[in-house]
Amino acid sequence: MELAFFRLDGDRLVPLDLARSMWRDDQMHGLAVSGALGRAIEARGLAAGRSELVPARYTVDLFKAATMEPCHVETEVVRDGPRLLLIDAVLHQGGEPVARASAVLLRRTAVPDGEVWSPDDVPQPPPLEIAPDSDVPHIPFFHSDAGWSQDFGQHQNASRKQTWQTAVPVVLGEQATPFVAAASIADATSLVTNWGTEGVQYINTDITLSISRPPAGVQLGLLATDHHASDGVAVGSATVYDRQGPFGVATVTALANSRRTVDLSDGMTYQRGPKQ
């Protein structure tokens, strides 16, 4: 299997098998879509020559199911100011937009004096003997009451979850960058917040990633911090961290999708639920 979500065909991105969703065979998952948008935004920021800026907020709207057809991303600089850069991106398929993103890049400055509250619940990555440092993509690790493992079936329960992942390159032959890794893996917030005893029964409609610094590399973790659901609408948040510590928050909003439940009790399998 080719270890990337897309291959390049001119300015088009052609989805590879790793981009295929568990929801439906002809649909792309959010990690690929968000990774493609993040890659385009990062490239536009570099083209603007603003190396003193760092990405601080990244939001994706997943308003139409992206298929396994070729796509392309268009970007626009909305605001280029002395302390910030605001970039929008839209992913198109078949001449229509299917997802959009915006990012705010901010200028680094000195940290002010004084103390501010932060939580004592600091997430810890899996031990190195379980998940050695490596930039090579692997099956994600998950943690629940069952401990750390790559056996998804062990984690289909109602306990608090976290994940540890090495980012898959967005484009074949390109090395994943830390920001694009975070932009892609942020979609997995749904897995640590919306995965319960019956599988994943909510599908993301948006992702927001807010970070105080760039990731130290392409190995990142998510620890569920909150989850609320009512009338088929769910909101979940997770702390984003690497081996240097926590550095951000990822939030997803999701709609109930129990007709197409992703059942992980026997590994990474897809199962249609009963008609409703």
PDB file of C-alpha atoms in Angstrom:
ATOM      1  CA  MET A   1       0.000   0.000   0.000  1.00  0.00           C
ATOM      2  CA  GLU A   2       1.279   3.499  -0.866  1.00  0.00           C
ATOM      3  CA  LEU A   3       1.892   5.394   2.386  1.00  0.00           C
ATOM      4  CA  ALA A   4       0.154   8.677   1.584  1.00  0.00           C
ATOM      5  CA  PHE A   5      -3.348  10.032   1.215  1.00  0.00           C
ATOM      6  CA  PHE A   6      -2.863  11.438  -2.319  1.00  0.00           C
ATOM      7  CA  ARG A   7      -0.592  11.434  -5.332  1.00  0.00           C
ATOM      8  CA  LEU A   8      -0.037  14.550  -7.400  1.00  0.00           C
ATOM      9  CA  ASP A   9      -1.372  14.847 -10.944  1.00  0.00           C
ATOM     10  CA  GLY A  10      -0.411  18.352 -11.995  1.00  0.00           C
ATOM     11  CA  ASP A  11      -2.226  20.587  -9.515  1.00  0.00           C
ATOM     12  CA  ARG A  12      -4.761  17.879  -8.706  1.00  0.00           C
ATOM     13  CA  LEU A  13      -4.703  15.559  -5.696  1.00  0.00           C
ATOM     14  CA  VAL A  14      -5.676  11.978  -6.569  1.00  0.00           C
ATOM     15  CA  PRO A  15      -6.840  10.030  -3.492  1.00  0.00           C
ATOM     16  CA  LEU A  16      -5.009   6.808  -2.667  1.00  0.00           C
ATOM     17  CA  ASP A  17      -6.468   3.906  -0.721  1.00  0.00           C
ATOM     18  CA  LEU A  18      -5.286   5.280   2.646  1.00  0.00           C
ATOM     19  CA  ALA A  19      -7.667   8.223   2.143  1.00  0.00           C
ATOM     20  CA  ARG A  20     -10.709   5.934   2.058  1.00  0.00           C
ATOM     21  CA  SER A  21     -13.244   6.437   4.840  1.00  0.00           C
ATOM     22  CA  MET A  22     -14.660   3.765   7.107  1.00  0.00           C
ATOM     23  CA  TRP A  23     -18.082   5.345   6.645  1.00  0.00           C
ATOM     24  CA  ARG A  24     -18.359   4.476   2.945  1.00  0.00           C
ATOM     25  CA  ASP A  25     -16.038   2.954   0.333  1.00  0.00           C
ATOM     26  CA  ASP A  26     -16.397   5.889  -2.090  1.00  0.00           C
ATOM     27  CA  GLN A  27     -15.844   8.558   0.580  1.00  0.00           C
ATOM     28  CA  MET A  28     -12.655  10.190   1.890  1.00  0.00           C
ATOM     29  CA  HIS A  29     -12.074  10.478   5.619  1.00  0.00           C
ATOM     30  CA  GLY A  30     -11.473  13.723   7.434  1.00  0.00           C
ATOM     31  CA  LEU A  31      -7.766  13.123   8.087  1.00  0.00           C
ATOM     32  CA  ALA A  32      -7.127  13.227   4.323  1.00  0.00           C
ATOM     33  CA  VAL A  33      -9.391  16.206   3.661  1.00  0.00           C
ATOM     34  CA  SER A  34      -8.025  18.230   6.567  1.00  0.00           C
ATOM     35  CA  GLY A  35      -4.461  17.263   5.650  1.00  0.00           C
ATOM     36  CA  ALA A  36      -4.956  18.458   2.069  1.00  0.00           C
ATOM     37  CA  LEU A  37      -6.366  21.801   3.227  1.00  0.00           C
ATOM     38  CA  GLY A  38      -3.644  22.245   5.845  1.00  0.00           C
ATOM     39  CA  ARG A  39      -0.942  21.494   3.285  1.00  0.00           C
ATOM     40  CA  ALA A  40      -2.316  24.148   0.933  1.00  0.00           C
ATOM     41  CA  ILE A  41      -2.596  26.738   3.687  1.00  0.00           C
ATOM     42  CA  GLU A  42       0.958  26.075   4.861  1.00  0.00           C
ATOM     43  CA  ALA A  43       2.267  26.459   1.293  1.00  0.00           C
ATOM     44  CA  ARG A  44       0.412  29.766   0.883  1.00  0.00           C
ATOM     45  CA  GLY A  45       1.844  31.030   4.159  1.00  0.00           C
ATOM     46  CA  LEU A  46       5.376  30.137   3.089  1.00  0.00           C
ATOM     47  CA  ALA A  47       4.808  31.864  -0.252  1.00  0.00           C
ATOM     48  CA  ALA A  48       3.860  35.037   1.638  1.00  0.00           C
ATOM     49  CA  GLY A  49       7.358  35.099   3.165  1.00  0.00           C
ATOM     50  CA  ARG A  50       6.127  35.506   6.746  1.00  0.00           C
ATOM     51  CA  SER A  51       8.517  33.115   8.509  1.00  0.00           C
ATOM     52  CA  GLU A  52       8.113  35.024  11.796  1.00  0.00           C
ATOM     53  CA  LEU A  53       4.510  33.798  12.063  1.00  0.00           C
ATOM     54  CA  VAL A  54       3.301  30.499  13.507  1.00  0.00           C
ATOM     55  CA  PRO A  55      -0.064  28.774  12.956  1.00  0.00           C
ATOM     56  CA  ALA A  56      -2.341  29.358  15.949  1.00  0.00           C
ATOM     57  CA  ARG A  57      -5.879  28.497  14.827  1.00  0.00           C
ATOM     58  CA  TYR A  58      -7.061  26.175  12.047  1.00  0.00           C
ATOM     59  CA  THR A  59     -10.737  25.469  11.321  1.00  0.00           C
ATOM     60  CA  VAL A  60     -12.231  23.063   8.777  1.00  0.00           C
ATOM     61  CA  ASP A  61     -15.858  22.849   7.651  1.00  0.00           C
ATOM     62  CA  LEU A  62     -16.742  19.415   6.266  1.00  0.00           C
ATOM     63  CA  PHE A  63     -20.026  20.418   4.638  1.00  0.00           C
ATOM     64  CA  LYS A  64     -20.190  17.823   1.838  1.00  0.00           C
ATOM     65  CA  ALA A  65     -18.898  14.245   1.691  1.00  0.00           C
ATOM     66  CA  ALA A  66     -15.610  14.256  -0.223  1.00  0.00           C
ATOM     67  CA  THR A  67     -15.446  11.297  -2.601  1.00  0.00           C
ATOM     68  CA  MET A  68     -12.480   9.244  -3.803  1.00  0.00           C
ATOM     69  CA  GLU A  69     -12.311  11.396  -6.946  1.00  0.00           C
ATOM     70  CA  PRO A  70      -9.466  13.806  -7.832  1.00  0.00           C
ATOM     71  CA  CYS A  71      -9.635  17.202  -6.137  1.00  0.00           C
ATOM     72  CA  HIS A  72      -7.779  20.488  -5.961  1.00  0.00           C
ATOM     73  CA  VAL A  73      -7.400  23.209  -3.338  1.00  0.00           C
ATOM     74  CA  GLU A  74      -7.610  26.963  -3.908  1.00  0.00           C
ATOM     75  CA  THR A  75      -6.257  29.409  -1.316  1.00  0.00           C
ATOM     76  CA  GLU A  76      -6.693  33.099  -0.611  1.00  0.00           C
ATOM     77  CA  VAL A  77      -4.916  35.523   1.728  1.00  0.00           C
ATOM     78  CA  VAL A  78      -7.755  37.325   3.505  1.00  0.00           C
ATOM     79  CA  ARG A  79      -5.613  39.538   5.744  1.00  0.00           C
ATOM     80  CA  ASP A  80      -1.874  40.172   5.769  1.00  0.00           C
ATOM     81  CA  GLY A  81      -1.153  42.350   8.788  1.00  0.00           C
ATOM     82  CA  PRO A  82       1.920  43.130  10.876  1.00  0.00           C
ATOM     83  CA  ARG A  83       1.007  40.622  13.588  1.00  0.00           C
ATOM     84  CA  LEU A  84      -1.149  38.092  11.752  1.00  0.00           C
ATOM     85  CA  LEU A  85      -1.871  36.355   8.473  1.00  0.00           C
ATOM     86  CA  LEU A  86      -5.346  34.969   7.711  1.00  0.00           C
ATOM     87  CA  ILE A  87      -5.613  32.380   4.930  1.00  0.00           C
ATOM     88  CA  ASP A  88      -8.683  30.635   3.530  1.00  0.00           C
ATOM     89  CA  ALA A  89      -8.670  27.409   1.507  1.00  0.00           C
ATOM     90  CA  VAL A  90     -11.396  25.522  -0.367  1.00  0.00           C
ATOM     91  CA  LEU A  91     -11.231  21.914  -1.569  1.00  0.00           C
ATOM     92  CA  HIS A  92     -13.062  21.346  -4.884  1.00  0.00           C
ATOM     93  CA  GLN A  93     -14.297  18.166  -6.550  1.00  0.00           C
ATOM     94  CA  GLY A  94     -16.196  18.027  -9.833  1.00  0.00           C
ATOM     95  CA  GLY A  95     -16.279  21.809 -10.019  1.00  0.00           C
ATOM     96  CA  GLU A  96     -17.952  22.153  -6.596  1.00  0.00           C
ATOM     97  CA  PRO A  97     -16.601  23.024  -3.135  1.00  0.00           C
ATOM     98  CA  VAL A  98     -16.832  20.147  -0.655  1.00  0.00           C
ATOM     99  CA  ALA A  99     -14.792  21.474   2.301  1.00  0.00           C
ATOM    100  CA  ARG A 100     -13.186  24.708   3.396  1.00  0.00           C
ATOM    101  CA  ALA A 101     -10.642  25.821   5.962  1.00  0.00           C
ATOM    102  CA  SER A 102      -9.264  28.987   7.473  1.00  0.00           C
ATOM    103  CA  ALA A 103      -6.102  29.535   9.453  1.00  0.00           C
ATOM    104  CA  VAL A 104      -4.700  32.352  11.557  1.00  0.00           C
ATOM    105  CA  LEU A 105      -0.918  32.676  11.773  1.00  0.00           C
ATOM    106  CA  LEU A 106       0.410  34.934  14.537  1.00  0.00           C
ATOM    107  CA  ARG A 107       3.711  36.699  15.182  1.00  0.00           C
ATOM    108  CA  ARG A 108       5.785  35.264  18.004  1.00  0.00           C
ATOM    109  CA  THR A 109       6.557  37.629  20.904  1.00  0.00           C
ATOM    110  CA  ALA A 110       7.853  37.423  24.471  1.00  0.00           C
ATOM    111  CA  VAL A 111       5.685  35.675  27.052  1.00  0.00           C
ATOM    112  CA  PRO A 112       4.221  38.222  29.511  1.00  0.00           C
ATOM    113  CA  ASP A 113       5.094  38.136  33.205  1.00  0.00           C
ATOM    114  CA  GLY A 114       2.622  36.638  35.637  1.00  0.00           C
ATOM    115  CA  GLU A 115       1.012  33.280  36.254  1.00  0.00           C
ATOM    116  CA  VAL A 116      -2.115  31.905  34.599  1.00  0.00           C
ATOM    117  CA  TRP A 117      -4.093  28.774  35.511  1.00  0.00           C
ATOM    118  CA  SER A 118      -3.593  25.634  33.457  1.00  0.00           C
ATOM    119  CA  PRO A 119      -4.897  22.110  34.145  1.00  0.00           C
ATOM    120  CA  ASP A 120      -2.921  19.631  36.200  1.00  0.00           C
ATOM    121  CA  ASP A 121      -4.251  16.733  34.074  1.00  0.00           C
ATOM    122  CA  VAL A 122      -1.246  16.483  31.763  1.00  0.00           C
ATOM    123  CA  PRO A 123      -1.506  13.747  29.106  1.00  0.00           C
ATOM    124  CA  GLN A 124       1.294  11.232  28.760  1.00  0.00           C
ATOM    125  CA  PRO A 125       2.229   9.493  25.491  1.00  0.00           C
ATOM    126  CA  PRO A 126       2.695   5.734  25.437  1.00  0.00           C
ATOM    127  CA  PRO A 127       6.085   4.553  26.756  1.00  0.00           C
ATOM    128  CA  LEU A 128       8.870   4.338  24.198  1.00  0.00           C
ATOM    129  CA  GLU A 129       9.010   0.563  24.552  1.00  0.00           C
ATOM    130  CA  ILE A 130       5.415   0.485  23.254  1.00  0.00           C
ATOM    131  CA  ALA A 131       5.624   3.325  20.696  1.00  0.00           C
ATOM    132  CA  PRO A 132       9.253   4.090  19.737  1.00  0.00           C
ATOM    133  CA  ASP A 133      10.071   7.487  18.235  1.00  0.00           C
ATOM    134  CA  SER A 134       9.695   7.220  14.471  1.00  0.00           C
ATOM    135  CA  ASP A 135       8.462   9.303  11.537  1.00  0.00           C
ATOM    136  CA  VAL A 136       7.217   6.142   9.815  1.00  0.00           C
ATOM    137  CA  PRO A 137       3.382   5.955   9.874  1.00  0.00           C
ATOM    138  CA  HIS A 138       1.884   3.111  11.879  1.00  0.00           C
ATOM    139  CA  ILE A 139      -1.473   1.853  13.057  1.00  0.00           C
ATOM    140  CA  PRO A 140      -2.649   4.383  15.682  1.00  0.00           C
ATOM    141  CA  PHE A 141      -2.282   3.560  19.357  1.00  0.00           C
ATOM    142  CA  PHE A 142      -5.316   4.062  21.567  1.00  0.00           C
ATOM    143  CA  HIS A 143      -5.679   4.186  25.320  1.00  0.00           C
ATOM    144  CA  SER A 144      -8.762   3.504  27.439  1.00  0.00           C
ATOM    145  CA  ASP A 145      -9.397   1.487  30.598  1.00  0.00           C
ATOM    146  CA  ALA A 146      -7.740  -1.331  28.648  1.00  0.00           C
ATOM    147  CA  GLY A 147      -4.384   0.508  28.564  1.00  0.00           C
ATOM    148  CA  TRP A 148      -2.320   1.343  25.466  1.00  0.00           C
ATOM    149  CA  SER A 149      -2.642  -0.915  22.413  1.00  0.00           C
ATOM    150  CA  GLN A 150      -3.201  -1.005  18.671  1.00  0.00           C
ATOM    151  CA  ASP A 151      -6.055  -3.492  19.127  1.00  0.00           C
ATOM    152  CA  PHE A 152      -9.081  -1.305  18.401  1.00  0.00           C
ATOM    153  CA  GLY A 153     -11.487  -3.923  19.707  1.00  0.00           C
ATOM    154  CA  GLN A 154     -10.113  -3.468  23.235  1.00  0.00           C
ATOM    155  CA  HIS A 155     -11.177   0.182  23.268  1.00  0.00           C
ATOM    156  CA  GLN A 156     -14.808  -0.061  22.189  1.00  0.00           C
ATOM    157  CA  ASN A 157     -16.032   0.915  25.640  1.00  0.00           C
ATOM    158  CA  ALA A 158     -17.377   3.918  27.535  1.00  0.00           C
ATOM    159  CA  SER A 159     -14.101   4.952  29.182  1.00  0.00           C
ATOM    160  CA  ARG A 160     -12.028   8.074  28.480  1.00  0.00           C
ATOM    161  CA  LYS A 161      -9.807   7.700  25.438  1.00  0.00           C
ATOM    162  CA  GLN A 162      -6.618   9.063  23.976  1.00  0.00           C
ATOM    163  CA  THR A 163      -4.645   8.294  20.865  1.00  0.00           C
ATOM    164  CA  TRP A 164      -1.011   8.501  19.735  1.00  0.00           C
ATOM    165  CA  GLN A 165      -0.348   8.712  16.021  1.00  0.00           C
ATOM    166  CA  THR A 166       2.419   9.304  13.505  1.00  0.00           C
ATOM    167  CA  ALA A 167       1.094  11.387  10.629  1.00  0.00           C
ATOM    168  CA  VAL A 168       0.613   9.839   7.201  1.00  0.00           C
ATOM    169  CA  PRO A 169       2.142  12.049   4.455  1.00  0.00           C
ATOM    170  CA  VAL A 170      -0.567  13.964   2.615  1.00  0.00           C
ATOM    171  CA  VAL A 171       1.121  13.598  -0.769  1.00  0.00           C
ATOM    172  CA  LEU A 172       3.147  10.629  -1.940  1.00  0.00           C
ATOM    173  CA  GLY A 173       6.866  11.440  -1.901  1.00  0.00           C
ATOM    174  CA  GLU A 174       6.508  14.450   0.409  1.00  0.00           C
ATOM    175  CA  GLN A 175       7.614  14.420   4.037  1.00  0.00           C
ATOM    176  CA  ALA A 176       4.846  15.325   6.465  1.00  0.00           C
ATOM    177  CA  THR A 177       5.439  18.652   8.235  1.00  0.00           C
ATOM    178  CA  PRO A 178       4.557  19.202  11.903  1.00  0.00           C
ATOM    179  CA  PHE A 179       1.700  21.639  11.200  1.00  0.00           C
ATOM    180  CA  VAL A 180       0.147  19.498   8.470  1.00  0.00           C
ATOM    181  CA  ALA A 181       0.505  16.476  10.769  1.00  0.00           C
ATOM    182  CA  ALA A 182      -1.501  18.304  13.437  1.00  0.00           C
ATOM    183  CA  ALA A 183      -4.072  19.532  10.901  1.00  0.00           C
ATOM    184  CA  SER A 184      -4.647  15.969   9.717  1.00  0.00           C
ATOM    185  CA  ILE A 185      -4.594  14.158  13.073  1.00  0.00           C
ATOM    186  CA  ALA A 186      -6.995  16.740  14.593  1.00  0.00           C
ATOM    187  CA  ASP A 187      -9.806  14.917  12.776  1.00  0.00           C
ATOM    188  CA  ALA A 188      -9.169  11.945  15.095  1.00  0.00           C
ATOM    189  CA  THR A 189     -10.650  14.029  17.915  1.00  0.00           C
ATOM    190  CA  SER A 190     -13.903  12.343  16.926  1.00  0.00           C
ATOM    191  CA  LEU A 191     -12.418   8.931  17.720  1.00  0.00           C
ATOM    192  CA  VAL A 192     -11.381   9.889  21.249  1.00  0.00           C
ATOM    193  CA  THR A 193     -14.619  11.773  22.018  1.00  0.00           C
ATOM    194  CA  ASN A 194     -17.375  10.018  19.994  1.00  0.00           C
ATOM    195  CA  TRP A 195     -16.290   6.377  20.202  1.00  0.00           C
ATOM    196  CA  GLY A 196     -18.345   4.409  22.695  1.00  0.00           C
ATOM    197  CA  THR A 197     -19.732   0.975  23.438  1.00  0.00           C
ATOM    198  CA  GLU A 198     -21.530   0.656  20.075  1.00  0.00           C
ATOM    199  CA  GLY A 199     -18.760   2.112  17.921  1.00  0.00           C
ATOM    200  CA  VAL A 200     -18.471   5.567  16.322  1.00  0.00           C
ATOM    201  CA  GLN A 201     -22.005   6.825  15.736  1.00  0.00           C
ATOM    202  CA  TYR A 202     -21.282  10.487  14.972  1.00  0.00           C
ATOM    203  CA  ILE A 203     -19.688  11.981  11.852  1.00  0.00           C
ATOM    204  CA  ASN A 204     -17.693  15.222  11.961  1.00  0.00           C
ATOM    205  CA  THR A 205     -19.100  18.400  10.449  1.00  0.00           C
ATOM    206  CA  ASP A 206     -16.159  20.581  11.462  1.00  0.00           C
ATOM    207  CA  ILE A 207     -12.766  20.592  13.165  1.00  0.00           C
ATOM    208  CA  THR A 208     -11.031  23.413  15.036  1.00  0.00           C
ATOM    209  CA  LEU A 209      -7.390  23.161  16.085  1.00  0.00           C
ATOM    210  CA  SER A 210      -5.931  25.861  18.340  1.00  0.00           C
ATOM    211  CA  ILE A 211      -2.249  25.572  19.209  1.00  0.00           C
ATOM    212  CA  SER A 212       0.172  27.718  21.206  1.00  0.00           C
ATOM    213  CA  ARG A 213       3.263  26.446  19.378  1.00  0.00           C
ATOM    214  CA  PRO A 214       4.081  24.262  16.389  1.00  0.00           C
ATOM    215  CA  PRO A 215       4.332  20.531  17.151  1.00  0.00           C
ATOM    216  CA  ALA A 216       7.823  19.185  17.861  1.00  0.00           C
ATOM    217  CA  GLY A 217       7.422  16.606  15.081  1.00  0.00           C
ATOM    218  CA  VAL A 218       4.848  14.430  13.343  1.00  0.00           C
ATOM    219  CA  GLN A 219       4.058  12.181  16.331  1.00  0.00           C
ATOM    220  CA  LEU A 220       1.050  13.608  18.155  1.00  0.00           C
ATOM    221  CA  GLY A 221      -1.470  12.613  20.792  1.00  0.00           C
ATOM    222  CA  LEU A 222      -5.065  13.546  21.601  1.00  0.00           C
ATOM    223  CA  LEU A 223      -6.621  13.149  25.061  1.00  0.00           C
ATOM    224  CA  ALA A 224     -10.405  13.510  25.366  1.00  0.00           C
ATOM    225  CA  THR A 225     -11.261  16.366  27.715  1.00  0.00           C
ATOM    226  CA  ASP A 226     -14.976  16.902  27.147  1.00  0.00           C
ATOM    227  CA  HIS A 227     -18.030  15.497  25.369  1.00  0.00           C
ATOM    228  CA  HIS A 228     -21.643  16.655  25.174  1.00  0.00           C
ATOM    229  CA  ALA A 229     -24.470  15.263  23.023  1.00  0.00           C
ATOM    230  CA  SER A 230     -28.120  16.231  22.638  1.00  0.00           C
ATOM    231  CA  ASP A 231     -30.738  15.533  19.940  1.00  0.00           C
ATOM    232  CA  GLY A 232     -28.178  13.986  17.595  1.00  0.00           C
ATOM    233  CA  VAL A 233     -25.594  16.785  17.853  1.00  0.00           C
ATOM    234  CA  ALA A 234     -22.307  16.110  19.657  1.00  0.00           C
ATOM    235  CA  VAL A 235     -19.436  18.367  20.672  1.00  0.00           C
ATOM    236  CA  GLY A 236     -16.101  16.932  21.775  1.00  0.00           C
ATOM    237  CA  SER A 237     -12.749  18.433  22.715  1.00  0.00           C
ATOM    238  CA  ALA A 238      -9.280  17.003  23.255  1.00  0.00           C
ATOM    239  CA  THR A 239      -5.898  18.186  24.477  1.00  0.00           C
ATOM    240  CA  VAL A 240      -3.251  18.043  21.739  1.00  0.00           C
ATOM    241  CA  TYR A 241       0.201  17.000  22.899  1.00  0.00           C
ATOM    242  CA  ASP A 242       3.588  15.630  21.850  1.00  0.00           C
ATOM    243  CA  ARG A 243       6.520  14.251  23.827  1.00  0.00           C
ATOM    244  CA  GLN A 244       7.371  17.787  24.965  1.00  0.00           C
ATOM    245  CA  GLY A 245       3.932  18.229  26.536  1.00  0.00           C
ATOM    246  CA  PRO A 246       0.490  19.644  25.755  1.00  0.00           C
ATOM    247  CA  PHE A 247       0.297  22.610  23.388  1.00  0.00           C
ATOM    248  CA  GLY A 248      -3.255  22.952  22.107  1.00  0.00           C
ATOM    249  CA  VAL A 249      -6.900  21.990  21.942  1.00  0.00           C
ATOM    250  CA  ALA A 250      -8.887  20.307  19.171  1.00  0.00           C
ATOM    251  CA  THR A 251     -12.671  20.503  18.994  1.00  0.00           C
ATOM    252  CA  VAL A 252     -15.138  18.715  16.721  1.00  0.00           C
ATOM    253  CA  THR A 253     -18.854  19.117  16.148  1.00  0.00           C
ATOM    254  CA  ALA A 254     -20.621  16.029  14.834  1.00  0.00           C
ATOM    255  CA  LEU A 255     -24.003  14.716  13.702  1.00  0.00           C
ATOM    256  CA  ALA A 256     -25.482  11.366  14.685  1.00  0.00           C
ATOM    257  CA  ASN A 257     -24.852   8.858  11.893  1.00  0.00           C
ATOM    258  CA  SER A 258     -26.100   5.616  13.426  1.00  0.00           C
ATOM    259  CA  ARG A 259     -27.363   4.345  10.065  1.00  0.00           C
ATOM    260  CA  ARG A 260     -23.695   3.946   9.141  1.00  0.00           C
ATOM    261  CA  THR A 261     -22.039   3.054  12.417  1.00  0.00           C
ATOM    262  CA  VAL A 262     -18.290   2.437  12.373  1.00  0.00           C
ATOM    263  CA  ASP A 263     -18.026  -0.704  14.496  1.00  0.00           C
ATOM    264  CA  LEU A 264     -14.473  -1.266  15.745  1.00  0.00           C
ATOM    265  CA  SER A 265     -15.219  -4.123  18.138  1.00  0.00           C
ATOM    266  CA  ASP A 266     -13.515  -6.592  15.782  1.00  0.00           C
ATOM    267  CA  GLY A 267     -10.829  -4.271  14.449  1.00  0.00           C
ATOM    268  CA  MET A 268     -11.140  -1.522  11.833  1.00  0.00           C
ATOM    269  CA  THR A 269     -14.373  -2.633  10.160  1.00  0.00           C
ATOM    270  CA  TYR A 270     -17.356  -0.792   8.758  1.00  0.00           C
ATOM    271  CA  GLN A 271     -20.891  -1.837   9.543  1.00  0.00           C
ATOM    272  CA  ARG A 272     -24.213  -0.385   8.417  1.00  0.00           C
ATOM    273  CA  GLY A 273     -26.612   0.051  11.276  1.00  0.00           C
ATOM    274  CA  PRO A 274     -30.349  -0.600  11.116  1.00  0.00           C
ATOM    275  CA  LYS A 275     -32.527   1.668   9.021  1.00  0.00           C
ATOM    276  CA  GLN A 276     -34.169   4.435  11.015  1.00  0.00           C
TER     277      GLN A 276
END
